[in-house]
Coordinates of C-alpha atoms and ligand atoms in Angstrom, one line a residue:
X1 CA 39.0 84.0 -58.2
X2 CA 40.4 81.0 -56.7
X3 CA 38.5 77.8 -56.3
X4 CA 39.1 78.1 -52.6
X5 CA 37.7 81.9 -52.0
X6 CA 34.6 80.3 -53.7
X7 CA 34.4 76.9 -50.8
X8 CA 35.7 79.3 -48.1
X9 CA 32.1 80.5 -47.8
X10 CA 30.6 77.1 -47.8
X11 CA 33.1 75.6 -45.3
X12 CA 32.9 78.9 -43.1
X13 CA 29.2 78.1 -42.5
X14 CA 30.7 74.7 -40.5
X15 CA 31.7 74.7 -37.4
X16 CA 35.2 75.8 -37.0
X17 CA 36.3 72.0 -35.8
X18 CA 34.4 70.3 -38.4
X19 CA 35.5 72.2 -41.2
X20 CA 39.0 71.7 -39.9
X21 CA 38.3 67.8 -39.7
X22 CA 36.6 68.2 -43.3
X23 CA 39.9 69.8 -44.8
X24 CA 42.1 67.4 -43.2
X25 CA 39.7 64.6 -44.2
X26 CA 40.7 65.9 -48.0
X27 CA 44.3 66.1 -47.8
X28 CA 44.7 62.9 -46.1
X29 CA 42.6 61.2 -49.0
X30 CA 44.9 64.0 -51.4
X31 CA 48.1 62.4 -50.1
X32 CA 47.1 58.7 -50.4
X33 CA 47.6 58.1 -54.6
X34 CA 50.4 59.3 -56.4
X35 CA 48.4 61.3 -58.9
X36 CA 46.5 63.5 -56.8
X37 CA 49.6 63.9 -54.4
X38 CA 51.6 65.1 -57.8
X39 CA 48.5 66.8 -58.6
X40 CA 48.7 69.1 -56.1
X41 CA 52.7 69.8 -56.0
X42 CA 52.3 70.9 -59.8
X43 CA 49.8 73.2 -59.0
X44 CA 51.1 74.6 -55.7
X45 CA 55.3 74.3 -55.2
X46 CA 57.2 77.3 -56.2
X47 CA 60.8 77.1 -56.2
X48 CA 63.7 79.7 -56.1
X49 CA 67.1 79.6 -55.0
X50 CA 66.8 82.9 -53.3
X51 CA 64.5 81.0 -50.1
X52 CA 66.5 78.4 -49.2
X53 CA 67.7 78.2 -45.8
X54 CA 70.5 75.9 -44.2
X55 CA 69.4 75.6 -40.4
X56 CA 69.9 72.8 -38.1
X57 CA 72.3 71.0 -40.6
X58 CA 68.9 70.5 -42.6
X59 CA 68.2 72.1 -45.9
X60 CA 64.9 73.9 -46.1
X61 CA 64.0 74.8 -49.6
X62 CA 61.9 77.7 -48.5
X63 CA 61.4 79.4 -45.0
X64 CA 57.8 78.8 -44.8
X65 CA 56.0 76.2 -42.6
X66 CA 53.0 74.6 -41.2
X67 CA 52.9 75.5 -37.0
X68 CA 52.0 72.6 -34.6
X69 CA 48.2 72.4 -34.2
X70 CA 47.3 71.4 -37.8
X71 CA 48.5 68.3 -37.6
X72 CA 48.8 67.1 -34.4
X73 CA 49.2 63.3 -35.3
X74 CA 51.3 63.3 -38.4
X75 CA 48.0 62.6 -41.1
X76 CA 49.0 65.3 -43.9
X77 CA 52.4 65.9 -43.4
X78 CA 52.9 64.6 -47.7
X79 CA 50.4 66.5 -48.8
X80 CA 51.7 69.9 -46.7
X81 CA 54.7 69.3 -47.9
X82 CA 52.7 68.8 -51.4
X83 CA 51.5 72.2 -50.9
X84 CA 54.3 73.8 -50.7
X85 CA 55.5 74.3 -47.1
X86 CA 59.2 74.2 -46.9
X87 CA 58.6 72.1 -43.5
X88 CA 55.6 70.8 -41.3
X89 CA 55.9 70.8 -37.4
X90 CA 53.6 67.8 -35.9
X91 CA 52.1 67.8 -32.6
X92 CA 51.8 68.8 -29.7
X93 CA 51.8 64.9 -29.4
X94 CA 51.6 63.8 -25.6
X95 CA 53.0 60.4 -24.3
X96 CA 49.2 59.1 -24.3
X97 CA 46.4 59.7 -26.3
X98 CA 44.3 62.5 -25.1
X99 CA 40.6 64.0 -25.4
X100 CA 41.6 67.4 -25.0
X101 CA 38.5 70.0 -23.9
X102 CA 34.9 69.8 -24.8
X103 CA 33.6 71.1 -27.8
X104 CA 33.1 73.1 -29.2
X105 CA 36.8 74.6 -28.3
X106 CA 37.9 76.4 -31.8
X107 CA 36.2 79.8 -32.6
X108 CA 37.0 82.0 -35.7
X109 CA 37.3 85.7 -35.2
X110 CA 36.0 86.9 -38.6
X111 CA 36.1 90.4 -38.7
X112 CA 39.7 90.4 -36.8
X113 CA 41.4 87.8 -39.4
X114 CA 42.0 85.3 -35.6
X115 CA 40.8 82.2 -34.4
X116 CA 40.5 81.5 -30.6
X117 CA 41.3 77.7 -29.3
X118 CA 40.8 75.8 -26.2
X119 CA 41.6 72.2 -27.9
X120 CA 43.8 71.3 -25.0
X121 CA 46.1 68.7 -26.1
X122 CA 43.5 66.5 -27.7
X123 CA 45.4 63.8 -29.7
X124 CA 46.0 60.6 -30.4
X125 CA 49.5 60.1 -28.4
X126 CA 53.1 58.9 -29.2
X127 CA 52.5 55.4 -30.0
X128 CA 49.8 55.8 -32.7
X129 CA 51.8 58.9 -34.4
X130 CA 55.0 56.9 -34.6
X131 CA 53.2 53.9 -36.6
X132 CA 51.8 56.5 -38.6
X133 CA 55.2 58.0 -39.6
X134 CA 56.3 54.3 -39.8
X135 CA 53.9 53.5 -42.4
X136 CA 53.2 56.4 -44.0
X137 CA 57.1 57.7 -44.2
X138 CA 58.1 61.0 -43.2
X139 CA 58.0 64.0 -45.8
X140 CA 60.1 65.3 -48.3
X141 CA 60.3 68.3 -46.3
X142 CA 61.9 68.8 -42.8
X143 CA 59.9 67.6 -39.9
X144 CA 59.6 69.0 -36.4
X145 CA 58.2 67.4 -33.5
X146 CA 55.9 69.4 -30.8
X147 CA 56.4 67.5 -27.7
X148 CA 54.1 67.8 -24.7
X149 CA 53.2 66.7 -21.3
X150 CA 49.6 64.8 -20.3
X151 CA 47.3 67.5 -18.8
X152 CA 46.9 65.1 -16.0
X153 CA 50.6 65.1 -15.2
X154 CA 52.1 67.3 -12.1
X155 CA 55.7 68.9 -11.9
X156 CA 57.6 65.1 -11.8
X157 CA 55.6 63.6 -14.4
X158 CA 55.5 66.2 -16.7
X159 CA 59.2 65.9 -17.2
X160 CA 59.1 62.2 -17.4
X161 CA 56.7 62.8 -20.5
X162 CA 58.4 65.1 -22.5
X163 CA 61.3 62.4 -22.0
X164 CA 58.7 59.6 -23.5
X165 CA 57.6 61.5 -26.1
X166 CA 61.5 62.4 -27.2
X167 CA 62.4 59.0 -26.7
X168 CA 60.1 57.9 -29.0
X169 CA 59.5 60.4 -32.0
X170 CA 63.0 62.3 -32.1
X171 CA 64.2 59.7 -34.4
X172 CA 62.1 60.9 -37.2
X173 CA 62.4 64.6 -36.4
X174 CA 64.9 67.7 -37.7
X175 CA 63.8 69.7 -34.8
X176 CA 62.3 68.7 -31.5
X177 CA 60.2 71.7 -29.7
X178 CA 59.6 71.5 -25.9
X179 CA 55.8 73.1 -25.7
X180 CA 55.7 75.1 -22.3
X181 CA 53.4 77.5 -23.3
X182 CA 49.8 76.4 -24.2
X183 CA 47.5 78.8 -22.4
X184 CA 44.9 75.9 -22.7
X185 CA 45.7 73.6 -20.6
X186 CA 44.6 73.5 -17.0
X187 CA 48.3 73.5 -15.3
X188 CA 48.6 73.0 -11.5
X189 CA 52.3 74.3 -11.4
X190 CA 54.1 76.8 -13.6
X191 CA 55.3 75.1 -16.7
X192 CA 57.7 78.4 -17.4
X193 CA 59.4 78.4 -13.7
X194 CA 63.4 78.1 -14.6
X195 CA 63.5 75.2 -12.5
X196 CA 61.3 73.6 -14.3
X197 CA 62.7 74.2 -17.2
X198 CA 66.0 73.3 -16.2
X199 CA 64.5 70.1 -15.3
X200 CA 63.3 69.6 -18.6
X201 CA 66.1 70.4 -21.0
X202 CA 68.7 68.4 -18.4
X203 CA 66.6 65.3 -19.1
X204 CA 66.2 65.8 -22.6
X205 CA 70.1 66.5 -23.0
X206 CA 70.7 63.2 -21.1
X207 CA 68.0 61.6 -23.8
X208 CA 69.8 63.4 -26.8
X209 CA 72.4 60.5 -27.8
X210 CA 71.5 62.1 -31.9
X211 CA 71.8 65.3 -31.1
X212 CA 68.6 66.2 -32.9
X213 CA 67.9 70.1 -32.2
X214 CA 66.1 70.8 -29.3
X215 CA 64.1 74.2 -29.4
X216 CA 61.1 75.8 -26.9
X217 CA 58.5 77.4 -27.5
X218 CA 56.8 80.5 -25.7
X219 CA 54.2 82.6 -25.7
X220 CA 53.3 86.4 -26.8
X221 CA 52.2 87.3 -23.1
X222 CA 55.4 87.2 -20.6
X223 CA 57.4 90.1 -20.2
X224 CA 60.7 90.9 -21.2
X225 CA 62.0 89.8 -18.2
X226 CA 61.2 86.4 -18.3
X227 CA 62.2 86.2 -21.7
X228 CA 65.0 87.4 -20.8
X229 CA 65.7 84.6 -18.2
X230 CA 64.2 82.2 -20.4
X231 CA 67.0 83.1 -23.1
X232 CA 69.7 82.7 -20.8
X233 CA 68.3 78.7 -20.0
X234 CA 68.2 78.3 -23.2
X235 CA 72.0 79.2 -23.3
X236 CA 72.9 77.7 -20.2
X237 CA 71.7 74.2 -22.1
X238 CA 73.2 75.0 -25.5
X239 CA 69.7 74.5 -27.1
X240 CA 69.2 75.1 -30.6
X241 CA 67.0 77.8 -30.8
X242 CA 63.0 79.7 -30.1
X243 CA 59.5 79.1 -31.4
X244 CA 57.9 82.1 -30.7
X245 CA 54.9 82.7 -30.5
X246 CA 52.6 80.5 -29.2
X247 CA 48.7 82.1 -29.0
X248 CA 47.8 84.7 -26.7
X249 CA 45.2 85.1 -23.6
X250 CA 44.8 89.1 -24.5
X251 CA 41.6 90.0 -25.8
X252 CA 42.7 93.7 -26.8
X253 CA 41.3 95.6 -29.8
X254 CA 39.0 93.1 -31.1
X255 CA 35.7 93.5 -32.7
X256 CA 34.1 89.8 -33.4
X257 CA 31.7 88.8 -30.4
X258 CA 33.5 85.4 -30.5
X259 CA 36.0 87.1 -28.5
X260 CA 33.9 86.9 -25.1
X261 CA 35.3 82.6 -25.5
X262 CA 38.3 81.8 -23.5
X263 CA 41.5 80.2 -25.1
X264 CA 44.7 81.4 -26.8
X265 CA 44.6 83.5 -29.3
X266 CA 45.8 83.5 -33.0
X267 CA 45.9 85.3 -36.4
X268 CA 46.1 88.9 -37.2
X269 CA 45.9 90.1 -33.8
X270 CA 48.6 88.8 -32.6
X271 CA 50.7 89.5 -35.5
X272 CA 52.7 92.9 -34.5
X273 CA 53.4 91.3 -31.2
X274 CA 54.3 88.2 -32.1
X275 CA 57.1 90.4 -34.3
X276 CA 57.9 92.1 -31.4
X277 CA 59.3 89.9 -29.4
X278 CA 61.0 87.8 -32.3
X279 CA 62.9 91.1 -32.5
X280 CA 63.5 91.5 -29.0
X281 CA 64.7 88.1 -29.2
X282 CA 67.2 88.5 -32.1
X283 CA 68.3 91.8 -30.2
X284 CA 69.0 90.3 -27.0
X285 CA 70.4 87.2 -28.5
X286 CA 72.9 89.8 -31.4
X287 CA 70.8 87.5 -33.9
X288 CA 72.8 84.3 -33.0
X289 CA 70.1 82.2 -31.6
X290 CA 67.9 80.9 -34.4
X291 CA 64.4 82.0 -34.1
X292 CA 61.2 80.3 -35.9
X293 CA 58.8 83.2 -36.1
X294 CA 55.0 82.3 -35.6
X295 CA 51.7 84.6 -35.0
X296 CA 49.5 86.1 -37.9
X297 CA 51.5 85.3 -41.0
X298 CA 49.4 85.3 -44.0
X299 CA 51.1 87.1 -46.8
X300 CA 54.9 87.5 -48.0
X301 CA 54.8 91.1 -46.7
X302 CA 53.8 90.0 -43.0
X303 CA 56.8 87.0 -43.5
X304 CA 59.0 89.2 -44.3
X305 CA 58.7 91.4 -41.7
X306 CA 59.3 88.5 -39.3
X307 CA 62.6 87.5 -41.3
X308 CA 63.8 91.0 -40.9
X309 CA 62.7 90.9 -36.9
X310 CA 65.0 88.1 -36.4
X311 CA 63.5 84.9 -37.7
X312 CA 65.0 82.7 -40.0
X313 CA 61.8 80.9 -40.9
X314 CA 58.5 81.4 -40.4
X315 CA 55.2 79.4 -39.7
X316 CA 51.6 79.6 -40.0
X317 CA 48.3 77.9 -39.2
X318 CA 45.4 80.9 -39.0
X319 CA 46.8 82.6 -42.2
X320 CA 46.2 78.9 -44.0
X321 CA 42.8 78.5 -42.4
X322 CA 42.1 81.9 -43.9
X323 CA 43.8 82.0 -47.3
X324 CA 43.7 78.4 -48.4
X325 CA 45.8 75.7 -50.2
X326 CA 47.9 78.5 -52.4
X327 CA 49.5 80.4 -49.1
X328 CA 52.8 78.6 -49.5
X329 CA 53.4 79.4 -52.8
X330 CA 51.6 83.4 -52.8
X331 CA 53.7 83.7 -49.9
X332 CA 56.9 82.3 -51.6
X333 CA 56.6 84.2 -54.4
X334 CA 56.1 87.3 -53.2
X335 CA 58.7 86.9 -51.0
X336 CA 61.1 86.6 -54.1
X337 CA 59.5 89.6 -55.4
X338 CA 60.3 91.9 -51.8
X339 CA 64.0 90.5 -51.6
X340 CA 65.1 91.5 -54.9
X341 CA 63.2 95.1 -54.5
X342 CA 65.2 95.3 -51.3
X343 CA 68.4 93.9 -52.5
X344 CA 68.5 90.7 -50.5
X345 CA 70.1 88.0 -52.3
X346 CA 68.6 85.2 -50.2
X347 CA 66.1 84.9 -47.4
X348 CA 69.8 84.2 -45.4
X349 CA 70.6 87.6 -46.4
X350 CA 67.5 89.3 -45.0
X351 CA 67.3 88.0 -41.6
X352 CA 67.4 90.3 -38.4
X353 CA 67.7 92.8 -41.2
X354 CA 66.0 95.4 -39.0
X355 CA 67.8 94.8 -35.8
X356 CA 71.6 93.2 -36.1
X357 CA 74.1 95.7 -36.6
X358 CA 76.0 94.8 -39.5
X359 CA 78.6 97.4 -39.4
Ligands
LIG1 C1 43.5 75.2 -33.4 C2 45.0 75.5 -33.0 C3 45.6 74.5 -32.3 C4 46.9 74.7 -31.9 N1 47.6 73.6 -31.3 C5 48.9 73.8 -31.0 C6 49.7 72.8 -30.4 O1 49.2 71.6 -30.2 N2 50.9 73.0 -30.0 C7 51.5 74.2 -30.2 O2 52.7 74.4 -29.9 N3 50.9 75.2 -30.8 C8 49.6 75.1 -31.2 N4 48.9 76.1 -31.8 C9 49.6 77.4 -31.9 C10 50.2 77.6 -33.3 O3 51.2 76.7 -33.5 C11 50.8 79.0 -33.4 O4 51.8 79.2 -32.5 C12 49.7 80.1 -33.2 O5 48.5 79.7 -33.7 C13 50.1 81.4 -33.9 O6 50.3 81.2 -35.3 P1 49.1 81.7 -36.3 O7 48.7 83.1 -36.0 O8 49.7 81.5 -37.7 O9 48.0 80.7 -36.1 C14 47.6 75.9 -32.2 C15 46.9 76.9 -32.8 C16 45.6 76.7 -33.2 C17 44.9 77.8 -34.0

C-alpha cells in the first residue's frame, strides 16, 4: 500500500479545488529546501535509456509529462520535474491575471476514473509567472508554455494576447502551445475558424525571432474534417506540431451523478478517443507531424497505446490526481517493461507503431 492510496481517501473527502490547492500547497513547500526536493527525486525518478526522446532539438529523458492545468502559474514545476515527469507544460497563462468561473468549477467523476472542469482561465497572468520563473529558475526538465487569450477579449484582441503572452514567456520555454480549444470559456467568436487561426500563427511567426516551437492544441470533439483543415494550417505555417486532446463537452457512457455539471471533460472517458484521433492524426500527417498525446493516461499500458497511435510523448493531469506522486515513475517503468516484451528498443522506436507503414 502506498502512503498515497492511504491520504487519497482523506483528501477525496475535500473539495476537488481545495484538495488540488492542498497538494499544490505541499509540493510548493516540497520544492523550496534542497533536502526534501532531493527527497523526493530519490524516491520517485526512474531512469532508462530506452525512454528518451530527442524532440524539438530538446532532450526529454522520458516521454511523460504534466498537461497544462496543474500548474497554471509555474509554482511546482521543480518538484514535477522532482517527481519524475520528463517535462511540465505551465499555463494556460493569459496576458492579465484572471478569476476564472465561480466555484465551485472542478468535479471528480469517481466511479468513471474523470474529473469535469469549468475553471475558465483563472490565473495569475504573464507578468507574475515570469517573476516566478525568474526567481525560482526554470526546471531541469523541458518546459512548455500554454498561451491563452483573456476571456474578455473579442476576435482582434484575442490575437494581440497570445502575441503578449509569447512575447513575454517564450524565452523560458522548449515548446510554446497556442490553446484554442478550452470548452470553458465563454467565447463570442469561434476560436477554431481558419481565419482565425491564420491570424494567430502569422503573428506569432512575426513574434518568433528564437524560433522556439510553436504547437496547438485541440480538442476531442471536432470532426475529422476540421482536423483535417486544422492539419493543413498547421502545415501551411510550418508549426511544430499537435496537443491533442484538450477535455471534452460529451457526457456519454457515464455513471457518476457529477456528470449532470457542465465543463470539459477529462480522465478515463475520454481516453479511447483521445487515442483516436492522435491516430488519425499520425495517419493523415504519415507520422511526420509530432503529436503530444493527452486524455486519460494513467498507467504505462494506456501511454503506450498513445505512443503506438502516433504520439511521441504523452501527458497527464486526471491519471496524477487519481494515482498520486509515483505515476511518473509506475508509468516509466512499466513502459520499459512493454517495449522490451514488444521488441522496441526505445520509446523512438515505438511511435505510430500501429499506424505508419514501415514497409
Ligand atoms: C482542472 C483542469 C484544468 C485544466 N486547465 C487547462 C488549461 O489551463 N489549459 C489547457 O490547455 N488544458 C487544460 N486542461 C486540460 C488538460 O491539459 C488535458 O488536456 C485534459 O485534462 C486531458 O488530460 P487528462 O485526461 O490526463 O486529464 C485542464 C484539465 C483539468 C482537469
Amino acid at each position: 500500500m502506498t502512503l498515497y492510496s492511504r491520504v487519497r481517501p482523506l483528501a477525496f473527502k475535500l473539495p476537488a479545488e481545495t484538495a488540488h490547492d492542498l497538494g499544490k500547497r505541499t509540493l510548493r513547500a516540497a520544492q523550496s529546501t534542497w533536502p526534501t526536493r532531493a527527497a523526493l527525486s530519490s524516491a520517485y525518478q526512474y531512469e532508462h535509456p530506452a525512454l528518451a526522446v530527442d524532440l524539438f532539438e530538446t532532450r526529454f529523458s522520458n516521454p511523460v509529462g504534466v498537461a497544462a492545468g496543474f500548474d497554471k502559474n509555474a509554482e511546482v514545476t521543480h518538484a514535477l520535474a522532482a517527481l519524475g515527469f520528463g517535462f511540465v507544460e505551465i499555463g494556460t497563462v493569459t496576458p492579465y491575471p484572471q478569476d476564472g468561473n465561480d466555484r465551485p468549477r472542478l468535479f471528480r467523476l469517481l466511479e468513471d476514473g474523470g474529473m469535469i472542469n469549468r475553471m475558465g482561465f483563472n490565473g495569475q497572468g504573464m507578468e507574475r509567472v515570469k517573476s516566478r520563473l525568474e526567481s525560482d529558475g526554470t526546471p531541469e526538465i523541458p518546459l512548455g508554455v500554454n498561451v491563452g487569450k483573456m476571456n474578455s477579449s473579442n476576435e482582434r484582441e484575442a490575437i494581440e494576447d497570445y502575441r503578449r503572452v509569447f512575447d513575454r514567456l517564450s524565452p523560458f520555454a522548449d515548446y510554446v502551445v497556442v490553446n484554442v480549444s478550452c470548452p470553458n470559456t465563454p467565447d463570442e467568436f469561434d476560436e477554431g475558424s481558419p481565419e482565425h487561426l491564420r491570424s494567430i500563427f502569422e503573428t506569432l511567426e512575426a513574434e518568433n525571432d528564437r524560433e522556439v516551437p510553436i504547437l496547438v492544441k485541440i480538442g476531442p470533439d471536432s470532426p475529422d474534417e476540421s482536423m483535417f483543415d486544422l492539419v493543413d494550417i498547421v502545415r501551411e505555417f510550418d508549426l511544430d506540431g499537435i496537443v491533442a486532446t484538450n477535455t471534452s463537452t460529451s457526457r456519454r457512457d457515464l455513471e457518476s451523478p457529477q456528470q449532470e455539471e457542465w465543463g470539459g471533460l477529462s480522465g478515463k472517458p475520454i481516453e479511447e478517443r483521445s487515442t483516436e484521433v492522435i491516430r488519425t492524426l499520425a495517419d493523415y500527417t504519415d507520422g511526420e507531424l509530432p503529436i503530444i498525446g493527452v486524455g486519460g493516461v494513467d498507467s504505462a499500458a494506456s501511454a503506450y497505446e498513445k505512443i503506438r497511435a502516433g504520439a511521441s510523448l504523452v501527458q497527464l493531469y486526471t491519471g496524477f490526481v487519481y494515482e498520486g506522486p509515483s505515476t511518473a515513475k509506475r508509468i516509466n517503468r512499466g513502459l520499459v517493461k512493454i517495449l522490451e516484451r514488444d521488441g522496441f528498443s526505445s520509446v523512438e522506436d515505438a511511435v505510430g507503431a500501429d499506424v505508419v507503414d514501415r514497409s
